[in-house]
Coordinates of C-alpha atoms in Angstrom, one line a residue:
X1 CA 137.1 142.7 83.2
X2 CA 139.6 141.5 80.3
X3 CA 139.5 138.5 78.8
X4 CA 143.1 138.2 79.0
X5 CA 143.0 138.8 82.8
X6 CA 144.9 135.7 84.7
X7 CA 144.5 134.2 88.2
X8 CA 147.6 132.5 90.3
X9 CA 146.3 128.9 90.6
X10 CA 147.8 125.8 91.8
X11 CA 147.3 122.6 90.1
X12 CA 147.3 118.8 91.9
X13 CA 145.6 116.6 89.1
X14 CA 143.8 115.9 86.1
X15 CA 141.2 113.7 85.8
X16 CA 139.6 112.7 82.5
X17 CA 136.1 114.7 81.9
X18 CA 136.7 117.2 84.3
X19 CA 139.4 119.7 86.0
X20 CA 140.8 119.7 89.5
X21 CA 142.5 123.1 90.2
X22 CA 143.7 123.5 93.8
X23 CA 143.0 127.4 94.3
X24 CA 144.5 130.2 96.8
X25 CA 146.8 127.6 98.8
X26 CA 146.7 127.8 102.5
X27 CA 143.4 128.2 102.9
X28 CA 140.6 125.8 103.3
X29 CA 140.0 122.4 102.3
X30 CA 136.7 122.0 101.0
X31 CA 136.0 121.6 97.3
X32 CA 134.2 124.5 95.2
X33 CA 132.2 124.3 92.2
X34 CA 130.2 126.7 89.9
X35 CA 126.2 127.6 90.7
X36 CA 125.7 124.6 87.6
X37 CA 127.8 122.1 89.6
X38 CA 126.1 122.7 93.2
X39 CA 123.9 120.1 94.4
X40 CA 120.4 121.7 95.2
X41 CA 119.2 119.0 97.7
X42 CA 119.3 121.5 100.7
X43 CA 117.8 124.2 98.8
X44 CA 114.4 125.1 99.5
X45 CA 112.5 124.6 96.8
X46 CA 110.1 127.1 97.7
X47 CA 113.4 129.7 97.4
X48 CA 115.4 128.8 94.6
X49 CA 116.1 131.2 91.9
X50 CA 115.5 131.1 88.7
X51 CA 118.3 132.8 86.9
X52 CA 120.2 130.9 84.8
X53 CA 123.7 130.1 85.9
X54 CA 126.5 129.7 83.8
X55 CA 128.5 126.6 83.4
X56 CA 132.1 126.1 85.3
X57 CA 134.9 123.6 86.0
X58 CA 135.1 122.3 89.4
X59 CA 137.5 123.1 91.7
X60 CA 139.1 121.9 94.6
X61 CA 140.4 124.3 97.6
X62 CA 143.8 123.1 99.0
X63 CA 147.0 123.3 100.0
X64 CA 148.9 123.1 96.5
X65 CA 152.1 122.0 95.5
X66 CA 153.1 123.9 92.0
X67 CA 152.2 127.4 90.3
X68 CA 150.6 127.9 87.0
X69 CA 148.8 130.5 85.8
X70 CA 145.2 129.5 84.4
X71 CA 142.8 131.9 82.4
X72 CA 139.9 133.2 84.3
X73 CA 137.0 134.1 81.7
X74 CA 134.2 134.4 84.6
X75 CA 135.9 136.6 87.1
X76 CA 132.5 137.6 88.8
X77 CA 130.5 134.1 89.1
X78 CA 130.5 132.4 92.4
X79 CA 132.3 129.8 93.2
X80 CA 130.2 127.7 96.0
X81 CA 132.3 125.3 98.1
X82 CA 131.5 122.2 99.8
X83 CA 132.9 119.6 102.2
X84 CA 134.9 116.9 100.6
X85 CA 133.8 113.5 101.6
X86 CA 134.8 112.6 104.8
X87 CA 136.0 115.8 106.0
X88 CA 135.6 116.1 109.9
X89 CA 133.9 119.2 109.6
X90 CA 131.0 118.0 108.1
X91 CA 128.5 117.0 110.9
X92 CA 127.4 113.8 109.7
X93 CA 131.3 113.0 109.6
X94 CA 131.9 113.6 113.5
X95 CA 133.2 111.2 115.4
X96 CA 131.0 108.4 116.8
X97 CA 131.4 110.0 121.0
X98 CA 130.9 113.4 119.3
X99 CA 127.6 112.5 117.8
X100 CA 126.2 110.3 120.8
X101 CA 127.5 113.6 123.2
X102 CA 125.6 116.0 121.3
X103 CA 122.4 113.2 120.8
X104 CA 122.3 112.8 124.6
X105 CA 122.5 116.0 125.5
X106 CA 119.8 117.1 122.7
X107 CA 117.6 114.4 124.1
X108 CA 118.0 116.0 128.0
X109 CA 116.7 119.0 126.4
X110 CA 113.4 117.0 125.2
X111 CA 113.1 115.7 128.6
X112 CA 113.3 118.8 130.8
X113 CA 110.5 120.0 128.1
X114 CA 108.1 116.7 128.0
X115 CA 108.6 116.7 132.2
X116 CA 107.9 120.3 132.2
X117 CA 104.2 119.4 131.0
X118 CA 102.8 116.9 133.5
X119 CA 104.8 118.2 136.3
X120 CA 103.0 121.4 136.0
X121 CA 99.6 119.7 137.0
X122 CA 101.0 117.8 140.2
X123 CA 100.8 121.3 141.7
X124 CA 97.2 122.1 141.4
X125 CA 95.9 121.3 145.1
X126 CA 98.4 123.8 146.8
X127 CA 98.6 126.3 143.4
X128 CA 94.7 127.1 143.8
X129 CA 94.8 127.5 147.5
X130 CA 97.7 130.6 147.1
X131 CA 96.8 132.0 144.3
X132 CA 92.6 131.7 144.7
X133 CA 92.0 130.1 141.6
X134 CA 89.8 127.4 140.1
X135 CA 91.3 124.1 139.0
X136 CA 89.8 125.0 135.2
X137 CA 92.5 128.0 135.3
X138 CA 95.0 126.4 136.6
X139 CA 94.3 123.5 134.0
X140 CA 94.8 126.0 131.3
X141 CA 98.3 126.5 132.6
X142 CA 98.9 123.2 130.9
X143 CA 96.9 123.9 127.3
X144 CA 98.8 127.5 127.1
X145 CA 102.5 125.2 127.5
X146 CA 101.0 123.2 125.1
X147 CA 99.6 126.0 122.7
X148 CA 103.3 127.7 122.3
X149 CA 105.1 124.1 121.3
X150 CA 102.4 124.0 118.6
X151 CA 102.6 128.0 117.0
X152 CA 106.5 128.9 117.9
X153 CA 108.4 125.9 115.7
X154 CA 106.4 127.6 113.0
X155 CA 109.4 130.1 112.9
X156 CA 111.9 128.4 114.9
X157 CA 112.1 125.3 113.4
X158 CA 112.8 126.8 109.9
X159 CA 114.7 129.6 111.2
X160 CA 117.0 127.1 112.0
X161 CA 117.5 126.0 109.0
X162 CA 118.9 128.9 107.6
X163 CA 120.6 130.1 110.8
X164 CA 121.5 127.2 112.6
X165 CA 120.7 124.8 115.6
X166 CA 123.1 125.8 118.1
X167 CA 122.4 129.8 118.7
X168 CA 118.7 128.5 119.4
X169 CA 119.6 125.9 122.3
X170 CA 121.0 128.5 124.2
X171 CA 118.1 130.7 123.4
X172 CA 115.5 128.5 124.8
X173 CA 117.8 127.2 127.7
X174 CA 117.7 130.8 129.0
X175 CA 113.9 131.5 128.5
X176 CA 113.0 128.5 130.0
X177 CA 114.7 129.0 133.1
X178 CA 113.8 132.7 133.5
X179 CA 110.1 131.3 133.4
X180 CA 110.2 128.7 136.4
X181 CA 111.7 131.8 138.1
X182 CA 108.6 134.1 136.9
X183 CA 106.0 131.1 138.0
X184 CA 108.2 130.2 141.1
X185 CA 107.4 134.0 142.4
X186 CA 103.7 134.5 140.8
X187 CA 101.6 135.9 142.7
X188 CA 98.7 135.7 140.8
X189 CA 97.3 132.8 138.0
X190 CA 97.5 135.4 135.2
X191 CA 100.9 135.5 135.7
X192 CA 101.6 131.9 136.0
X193 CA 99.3 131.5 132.8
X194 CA 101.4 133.9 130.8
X195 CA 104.6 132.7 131.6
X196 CA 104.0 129.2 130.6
X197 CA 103.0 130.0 127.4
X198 CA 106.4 131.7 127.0
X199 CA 107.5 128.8 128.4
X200 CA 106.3 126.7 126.2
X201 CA 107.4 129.2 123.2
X202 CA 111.0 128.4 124.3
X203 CA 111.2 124.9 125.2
X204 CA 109.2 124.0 121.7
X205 CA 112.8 123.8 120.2
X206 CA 113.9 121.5 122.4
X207 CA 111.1 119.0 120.5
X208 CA 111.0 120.1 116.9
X209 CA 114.9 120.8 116.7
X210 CA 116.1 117.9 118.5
X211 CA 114.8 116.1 114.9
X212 CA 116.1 117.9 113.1
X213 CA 119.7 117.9 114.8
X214 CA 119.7 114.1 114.7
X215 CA 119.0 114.0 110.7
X216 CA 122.0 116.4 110.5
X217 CA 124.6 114.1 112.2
X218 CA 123.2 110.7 111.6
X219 CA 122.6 109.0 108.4
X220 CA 119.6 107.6 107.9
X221 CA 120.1 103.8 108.1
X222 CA 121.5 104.9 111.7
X223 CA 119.1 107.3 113.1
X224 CA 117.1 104.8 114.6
X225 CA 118.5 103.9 117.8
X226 CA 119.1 108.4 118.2
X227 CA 115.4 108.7 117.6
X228 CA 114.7 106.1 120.1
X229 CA 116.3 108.0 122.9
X230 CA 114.6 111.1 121.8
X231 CA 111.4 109.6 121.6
X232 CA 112.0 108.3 124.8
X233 CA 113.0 111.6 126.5
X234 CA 109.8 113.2 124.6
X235 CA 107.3 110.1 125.9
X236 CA 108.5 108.8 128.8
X237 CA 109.9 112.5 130.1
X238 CA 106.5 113.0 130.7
X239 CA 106.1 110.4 133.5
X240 CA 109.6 111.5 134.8
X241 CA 108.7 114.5 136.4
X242 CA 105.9 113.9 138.4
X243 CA 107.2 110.9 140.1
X244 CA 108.9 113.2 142.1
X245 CA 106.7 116.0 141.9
X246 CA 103.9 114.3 143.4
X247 CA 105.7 114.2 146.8
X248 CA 107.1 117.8 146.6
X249 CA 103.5 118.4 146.4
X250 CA 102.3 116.8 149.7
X251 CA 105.1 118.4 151.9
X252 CA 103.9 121.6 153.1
X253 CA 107.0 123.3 153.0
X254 CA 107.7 122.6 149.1
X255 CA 104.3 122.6 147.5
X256 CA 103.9 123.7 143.7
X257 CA 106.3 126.8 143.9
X258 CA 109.3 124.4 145.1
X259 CA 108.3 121.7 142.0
X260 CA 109.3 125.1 139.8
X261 CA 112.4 125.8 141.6
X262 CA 113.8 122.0 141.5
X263 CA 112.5 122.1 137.4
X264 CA 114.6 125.7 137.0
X265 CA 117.7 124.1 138.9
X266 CA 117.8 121.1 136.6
X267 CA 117.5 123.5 133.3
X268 CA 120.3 125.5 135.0
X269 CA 122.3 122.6 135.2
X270 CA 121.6 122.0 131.3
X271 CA 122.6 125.4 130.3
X272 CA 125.8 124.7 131.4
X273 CA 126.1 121.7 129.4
X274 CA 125.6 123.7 126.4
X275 CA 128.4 125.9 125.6
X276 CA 130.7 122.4 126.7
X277 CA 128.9 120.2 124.5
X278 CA 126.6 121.3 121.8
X279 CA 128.3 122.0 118.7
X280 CA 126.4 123.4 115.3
X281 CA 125.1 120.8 113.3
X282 CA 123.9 122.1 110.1
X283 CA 126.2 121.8 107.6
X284 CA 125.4 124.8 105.3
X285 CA 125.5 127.4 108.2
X286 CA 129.4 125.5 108.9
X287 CA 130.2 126.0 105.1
X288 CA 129.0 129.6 105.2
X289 CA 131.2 130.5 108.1
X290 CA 134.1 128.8 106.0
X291 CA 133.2 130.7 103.0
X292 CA 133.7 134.0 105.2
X293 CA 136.7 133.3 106.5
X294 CA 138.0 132.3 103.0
X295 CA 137.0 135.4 101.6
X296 CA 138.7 137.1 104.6
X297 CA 141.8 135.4 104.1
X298 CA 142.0 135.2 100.3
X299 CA 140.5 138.6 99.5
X300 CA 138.6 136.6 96.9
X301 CA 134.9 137.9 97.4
X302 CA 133.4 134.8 94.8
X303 CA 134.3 132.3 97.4
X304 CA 130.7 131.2 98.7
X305 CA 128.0 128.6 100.7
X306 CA 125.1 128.3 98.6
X307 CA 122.7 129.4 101.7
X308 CA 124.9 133.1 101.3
X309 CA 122.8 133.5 97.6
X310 CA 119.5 132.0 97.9
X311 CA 118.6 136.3 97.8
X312 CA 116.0 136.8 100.3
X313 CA 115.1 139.3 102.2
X314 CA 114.6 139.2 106.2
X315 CA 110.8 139.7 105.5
X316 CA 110.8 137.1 102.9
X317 CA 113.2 134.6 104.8
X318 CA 110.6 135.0 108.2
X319 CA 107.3 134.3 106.0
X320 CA 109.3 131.4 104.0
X321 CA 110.0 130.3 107.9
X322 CA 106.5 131.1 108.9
X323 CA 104.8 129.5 105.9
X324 CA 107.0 126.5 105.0
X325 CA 106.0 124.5 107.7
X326 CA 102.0 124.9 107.1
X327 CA 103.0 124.8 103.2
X328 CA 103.9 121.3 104.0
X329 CA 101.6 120.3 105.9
X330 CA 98.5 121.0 103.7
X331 CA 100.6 120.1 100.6
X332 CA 102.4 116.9 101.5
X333 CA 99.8 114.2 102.2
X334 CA 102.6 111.7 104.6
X335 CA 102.5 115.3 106.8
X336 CA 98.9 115.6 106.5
X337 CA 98.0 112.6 107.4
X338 CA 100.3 111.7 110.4
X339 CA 99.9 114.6 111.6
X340 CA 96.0 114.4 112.2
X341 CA 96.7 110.9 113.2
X342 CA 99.5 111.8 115.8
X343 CA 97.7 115.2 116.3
X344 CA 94.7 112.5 118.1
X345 CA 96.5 110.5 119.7
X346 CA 98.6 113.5 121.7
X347 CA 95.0 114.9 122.3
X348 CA 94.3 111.9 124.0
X349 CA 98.0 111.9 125.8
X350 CA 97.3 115.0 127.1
X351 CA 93.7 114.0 128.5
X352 CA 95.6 111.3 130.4
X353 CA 97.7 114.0 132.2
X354 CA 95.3 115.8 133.0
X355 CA 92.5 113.0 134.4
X356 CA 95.0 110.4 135.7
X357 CA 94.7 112.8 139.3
X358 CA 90.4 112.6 139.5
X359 CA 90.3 108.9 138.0
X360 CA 92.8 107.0 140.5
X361 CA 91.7 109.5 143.3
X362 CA 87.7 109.1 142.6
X363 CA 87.9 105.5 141.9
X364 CA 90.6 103.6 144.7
X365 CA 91.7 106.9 146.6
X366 CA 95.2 107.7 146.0
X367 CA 96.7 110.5 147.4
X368 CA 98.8 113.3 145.4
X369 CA 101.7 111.6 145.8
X370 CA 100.0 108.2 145.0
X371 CA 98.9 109.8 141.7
X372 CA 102.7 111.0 140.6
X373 CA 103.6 107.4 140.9
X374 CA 101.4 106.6 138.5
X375 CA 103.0 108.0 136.3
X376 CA 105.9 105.6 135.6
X377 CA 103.4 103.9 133.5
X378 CA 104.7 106.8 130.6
X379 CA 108.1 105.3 131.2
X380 CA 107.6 102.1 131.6
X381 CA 105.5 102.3 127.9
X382 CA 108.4 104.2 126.6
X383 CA 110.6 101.7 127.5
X384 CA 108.6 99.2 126.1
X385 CA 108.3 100.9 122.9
X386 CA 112.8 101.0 122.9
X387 CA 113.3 97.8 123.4
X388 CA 110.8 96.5 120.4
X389 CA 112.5 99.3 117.9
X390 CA 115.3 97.2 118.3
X391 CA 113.1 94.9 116.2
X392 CA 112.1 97.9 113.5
X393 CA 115.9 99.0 112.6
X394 CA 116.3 95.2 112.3
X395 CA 113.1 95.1 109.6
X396 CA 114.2 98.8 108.6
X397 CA 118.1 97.4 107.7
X398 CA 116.5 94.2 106.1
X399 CA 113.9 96.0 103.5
X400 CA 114.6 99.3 103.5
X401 CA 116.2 98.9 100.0
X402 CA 113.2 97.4 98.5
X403 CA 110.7 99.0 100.5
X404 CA 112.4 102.5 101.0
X405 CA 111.8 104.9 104.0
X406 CA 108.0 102.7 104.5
X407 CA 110.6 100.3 105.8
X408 CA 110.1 102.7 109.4
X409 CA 106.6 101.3 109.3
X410 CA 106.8 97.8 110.2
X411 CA 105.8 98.1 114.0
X412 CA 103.7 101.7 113.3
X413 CA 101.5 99.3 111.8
X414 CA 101.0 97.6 115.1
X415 CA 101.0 100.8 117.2
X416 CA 97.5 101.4 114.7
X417 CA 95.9 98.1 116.9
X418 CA 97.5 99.0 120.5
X419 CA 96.0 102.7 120.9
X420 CA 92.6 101.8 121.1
X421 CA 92.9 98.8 122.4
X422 CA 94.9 100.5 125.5
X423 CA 91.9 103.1 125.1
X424 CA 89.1 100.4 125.8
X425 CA 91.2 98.5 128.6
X426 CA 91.6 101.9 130.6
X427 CA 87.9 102.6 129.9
X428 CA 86.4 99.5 131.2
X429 CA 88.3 99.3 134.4
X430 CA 87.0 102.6 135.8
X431 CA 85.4 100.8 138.3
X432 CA 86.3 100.5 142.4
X433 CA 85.8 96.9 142.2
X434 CA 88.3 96.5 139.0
X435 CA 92.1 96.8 141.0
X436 CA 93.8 99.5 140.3
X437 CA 96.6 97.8 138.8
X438 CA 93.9 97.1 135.5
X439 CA 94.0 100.8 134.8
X440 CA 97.7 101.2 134.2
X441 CA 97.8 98.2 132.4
X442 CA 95.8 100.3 129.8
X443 CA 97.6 103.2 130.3
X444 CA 101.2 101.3 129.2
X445 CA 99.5 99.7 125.9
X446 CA 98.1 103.2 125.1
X447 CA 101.7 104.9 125.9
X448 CA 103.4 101.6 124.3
X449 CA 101.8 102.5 120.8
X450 CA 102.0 106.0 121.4
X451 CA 105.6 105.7 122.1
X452 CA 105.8 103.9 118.9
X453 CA 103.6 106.4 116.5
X454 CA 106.0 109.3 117.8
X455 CA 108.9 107.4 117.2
X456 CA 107.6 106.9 113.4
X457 CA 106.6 110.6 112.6
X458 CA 110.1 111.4 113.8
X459 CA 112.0 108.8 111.9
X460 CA 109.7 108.3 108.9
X461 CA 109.4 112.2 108.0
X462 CA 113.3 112.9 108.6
X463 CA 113.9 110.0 105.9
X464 CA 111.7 111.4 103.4
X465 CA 112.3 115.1 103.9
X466 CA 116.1 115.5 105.0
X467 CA 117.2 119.0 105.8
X468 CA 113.8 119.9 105.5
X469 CA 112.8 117.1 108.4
X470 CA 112.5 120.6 111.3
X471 CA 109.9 121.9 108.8
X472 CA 107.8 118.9 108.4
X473 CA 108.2 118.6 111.8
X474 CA 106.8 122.0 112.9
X475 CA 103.8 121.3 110.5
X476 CA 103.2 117.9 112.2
X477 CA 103.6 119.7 115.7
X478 CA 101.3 122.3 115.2
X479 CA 98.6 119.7 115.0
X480 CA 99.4 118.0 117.9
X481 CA 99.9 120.4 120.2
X482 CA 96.8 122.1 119.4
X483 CA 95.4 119.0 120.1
X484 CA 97.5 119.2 123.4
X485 CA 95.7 122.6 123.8
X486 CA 92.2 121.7 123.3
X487 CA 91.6 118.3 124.6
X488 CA 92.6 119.2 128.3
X489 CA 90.0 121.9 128.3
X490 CA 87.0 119.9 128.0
X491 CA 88.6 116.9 129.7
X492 CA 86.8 117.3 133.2
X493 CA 83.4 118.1 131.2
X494 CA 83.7 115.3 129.1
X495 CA 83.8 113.0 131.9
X496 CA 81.6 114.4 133.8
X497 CA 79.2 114.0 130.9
X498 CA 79.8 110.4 129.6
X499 CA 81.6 109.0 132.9
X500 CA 85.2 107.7 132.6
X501 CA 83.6 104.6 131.4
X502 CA 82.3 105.9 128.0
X503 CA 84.1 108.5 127.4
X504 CA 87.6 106.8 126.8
X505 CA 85.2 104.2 124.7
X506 CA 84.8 107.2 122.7
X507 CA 88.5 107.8 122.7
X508 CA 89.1 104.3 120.9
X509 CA 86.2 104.3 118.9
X510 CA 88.1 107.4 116.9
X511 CA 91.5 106.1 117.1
X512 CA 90.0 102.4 115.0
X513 CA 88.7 105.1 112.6
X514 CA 92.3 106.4 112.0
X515 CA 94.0 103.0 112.2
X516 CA 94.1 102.9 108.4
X517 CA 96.5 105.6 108.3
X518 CA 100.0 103.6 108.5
X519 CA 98.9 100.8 106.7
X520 CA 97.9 103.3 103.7
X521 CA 101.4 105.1 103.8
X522 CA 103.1 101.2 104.1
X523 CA 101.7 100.3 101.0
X524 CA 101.2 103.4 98.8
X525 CA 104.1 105.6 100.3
X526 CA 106.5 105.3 97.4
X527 CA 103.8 106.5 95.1
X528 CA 102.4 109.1 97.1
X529 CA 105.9 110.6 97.8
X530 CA 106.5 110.8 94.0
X531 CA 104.2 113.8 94.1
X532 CA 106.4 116.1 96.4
X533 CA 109.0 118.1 95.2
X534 CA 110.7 118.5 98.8
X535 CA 110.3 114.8 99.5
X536 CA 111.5 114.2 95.9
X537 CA 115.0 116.4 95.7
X538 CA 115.8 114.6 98.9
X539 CA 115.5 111.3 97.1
X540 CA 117.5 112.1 94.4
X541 CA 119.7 113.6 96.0
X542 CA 120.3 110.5 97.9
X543 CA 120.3 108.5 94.8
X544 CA 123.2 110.5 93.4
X545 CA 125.3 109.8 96.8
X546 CA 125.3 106.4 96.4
X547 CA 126.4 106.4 92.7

């Protein structure tokens, strides 16, 4: 193209250093800038190129007042837009009803999932008499669920960073439901066994993503009460659903096949929810549907969102998705090591599920629906958990500015002392003339620091990894739920074994082995996080915000 070739521009101001041109009026608001002025703080740095990119004014899309012709020398290089600050569109700008709608109904979407895994197990009496199976394959019903929350986020939960949150929700709202169906009409365990791993392959995103959607609409100094509710709907969801189910269990007419119906009628009553309130949330995949419709409008093919040239191809962009999350988390020593710690305790969570049923029936007797009850223990140590993080945003808002994302860690620390002291409590009251009542006293202080740990991994790794807080995520959740997986297989053995009584010693003995862990991050965080290049281009990328 000539050098002498001229565009139709509109111009709005001058500001000393730099050029604001207001381009193709009538179209949309958002500012554009050359590949050299882009910010690259949600690029992935295992994706960026490295051509060089030529250096450009910056430019500001609007609706213009007065025509002058400017001279175009770069007619072919991209011109990458990006939300002005405060525009509307931008997720984290929603309004404040907009954000909690889409937080609470994100955080149902944890809950029907978390439920989903302990309800399951209420079912076992009436589940092996129809289908003629033992309890040990009914049990790995439950470690299968588990098994596809840990392995599908590997490509979900990155996949939805480059195509969005929203298409997934009503991806996994659907599968789910068609699986209680499939289970609700088994007639056979192999086909119970297979659909809950499906199962579980679709309602992993309501975990992983549900993260991930919170860091894209809240900032960080205000995710903490957003992560509380999810942390709740994840921990305490679990107790939830067999509260009831235990009951459905004992009727005769209901029975396990009716607990799967009631689960599919609440998802359907979710998937309605969806279209009404869950918007998109990731503000690239917004900005590339704008960049579309500009270049629709305008005719102007060098209008574009930065995710539009990252130049991948569909092979590369699944491995990146496939990858990135294990890259992390054998790379990034904050995933690595609150991941195995996190990956333990949810062992151990899941052991509880799935022993609660032989320990209070064994020891004092309960009956089915007895056991269910039980389970409000997981809620009740949720709750606890909520009402003390109203104490961690308080240290979080108070130091985080000296002490940086560590400032999530403050309680976490104590969480480190509760686990195995829950552990020991629950261990040593395994006995018919300890009351009942001693047992879950150890099961809240267990799910009280639980609660507390998940809350941090969630919180603490969103901080310190940003858009990239669904991949660290994934890497964290594969560890834990292949914990979930394992640990409920030898469960029944294990106790069998060592007795209630030493077995759950054992349990706490490992967990004051890992109590380090938080204390290390606390202290050495900063330092440690200086050696991460995705950590590190969310920092500064922060850094420059504030200036």
């Amino acid at each position: 193209m000539k050098n002498d070739q001229r565009n139709k521009t509109t111009v709005a101001s001058l500001s000393p250093g730099a050029s604001t041109i207001f381009v193709e009026p009538e179209v949309e608001d958002v500012i554009v800038k050359s590949a050299e002025g882009v910010r690259e703080s949600n690029i992935d740095p295992m994706l960026l190129s490295s051509s060089k990119r030529p250096n450009s004014k910056e430019y500001n899309v609007k609706e213009g007042v007065a025509e002058i012709e400017v001279e175009s020398t770069e007619q072919h290089d991209p011109l990458y837009i990006e939300f002005e600050q405060g525009d509307l569109r931008n997720p984290i700008n929603f309004s404040s009803s907009k954000k909690w709608a889409i937080t609470a109904l994100a955080c149902f979407s944890t809950l029907l999932a978390s439920s989903n895994a302990s309800t399951y197990n209420l079912g076992f009496d009436s589940m092996m008499v129809d289908l003629n199976c033992t309890e040990f394959q009914a049990t790995v019903g439950l470690s299968l669920y588990a098994l596809g929350f840990g392995i599908v986020p590997l490509v979900t939960a990155s996949f939805s960073e480059e195509v969005g949150r929203q298409p997934l929700y009503y991806i996994s709202a659907t599968g789910v439901l068609l699986m209680y169906i499939a289970i609700a009409l088994a007639h056979n365990i192999q086909t119970v066994l297979i659909a809950r791993f499906i199962q579980g392959a679709f309602g992993s995103t309501w975990a992983t993503m549900v993260g991930g959607t919170i860091a894209d609409i809240w900032q960080s100094h205000e995710r903490g009460l957003p992560m509380s509710f999810f942390a709740v709907a994840a921990v305490g969801g679990t107790g939830f659903g067999p509260i009831y189910a235990g009951w459905v269990e004992m009727n005769p007419r209901l029975q396990w096949r009716w607990i799967q119906w009631i689960q599919m009628i609440i998802t359907g009553f979710y998937l309605v929810l969806v279209p009404l309130i869950m918007k998109e949330t990731r503000s690239s995949i917004i900005l590339m549907r704008i960049a579309k419709r500009m270049r629709k409008e305008t005719g102007n093919p060098r209008y574009r969102a930065r995710i539009e040239d990252e130049g991948v191809k569909l092979s590369t962009l699944i491995w990146v998705s496939c990858t990135r999350p294990i890259h992390l988390l054998t790379t990034e020593p904050v995933v690595a090591s609150f991941s195995i710690w996190i990956g333990f305790v949810w062992g151990v969570f899941y052991c509880l599920i799935e022993s609660v049923g032989s320990v209070f029936r064994t020891v004092h007797g309960f009956s089915t629906g007895q056991v269910g009850t039980i389970f409000v223990t997981f809620v009740i140590g949720s709750l606890l958990g909520f009402s003390t993080n109203f104490f961690q945003e308080h240290l979080y808002r108070e130091n985080y500015r000296t002490r940086g994302p560590e400032a999530r860690l403050y309680l976490t620390c104590c969480a480190a002392i509760l686990v195995p002291c829950g552990m020991f409590i629950y261990a040593w009251s395994t006995f018919t003339h300890v009351p009942w009542i001693a047992l879950t006293i150890g099961m809240t202080v267990f799910l009280y620091g639980t609660f507390i740990i998940y809350l941090a991994v969630f919180t603490y790794l969103a901080d310190c990894y940003g858009p990239f807080a669904s991949s660290a995520l994934a890497g964290q959740s594969l560890c834990r739920n292949l914990a979930a997986t394992v640990f409920p297989l030898f469960t029944q053995q294990m106790y069998a074994k060592l007795s209630y009584k030493w077995a759950n010693t054992l349990f706490g003995c490992i967990a004051c082995v890992l109590m380090p862990i938080p204390f290390i991050l606390f202290f050495n965080g900063p330092r440690i996080r200086s050696r991460s290049k995705f950590s590190r281009a969310v920092m500064q990328s922060l850094q420059l915000e504030r200036k």
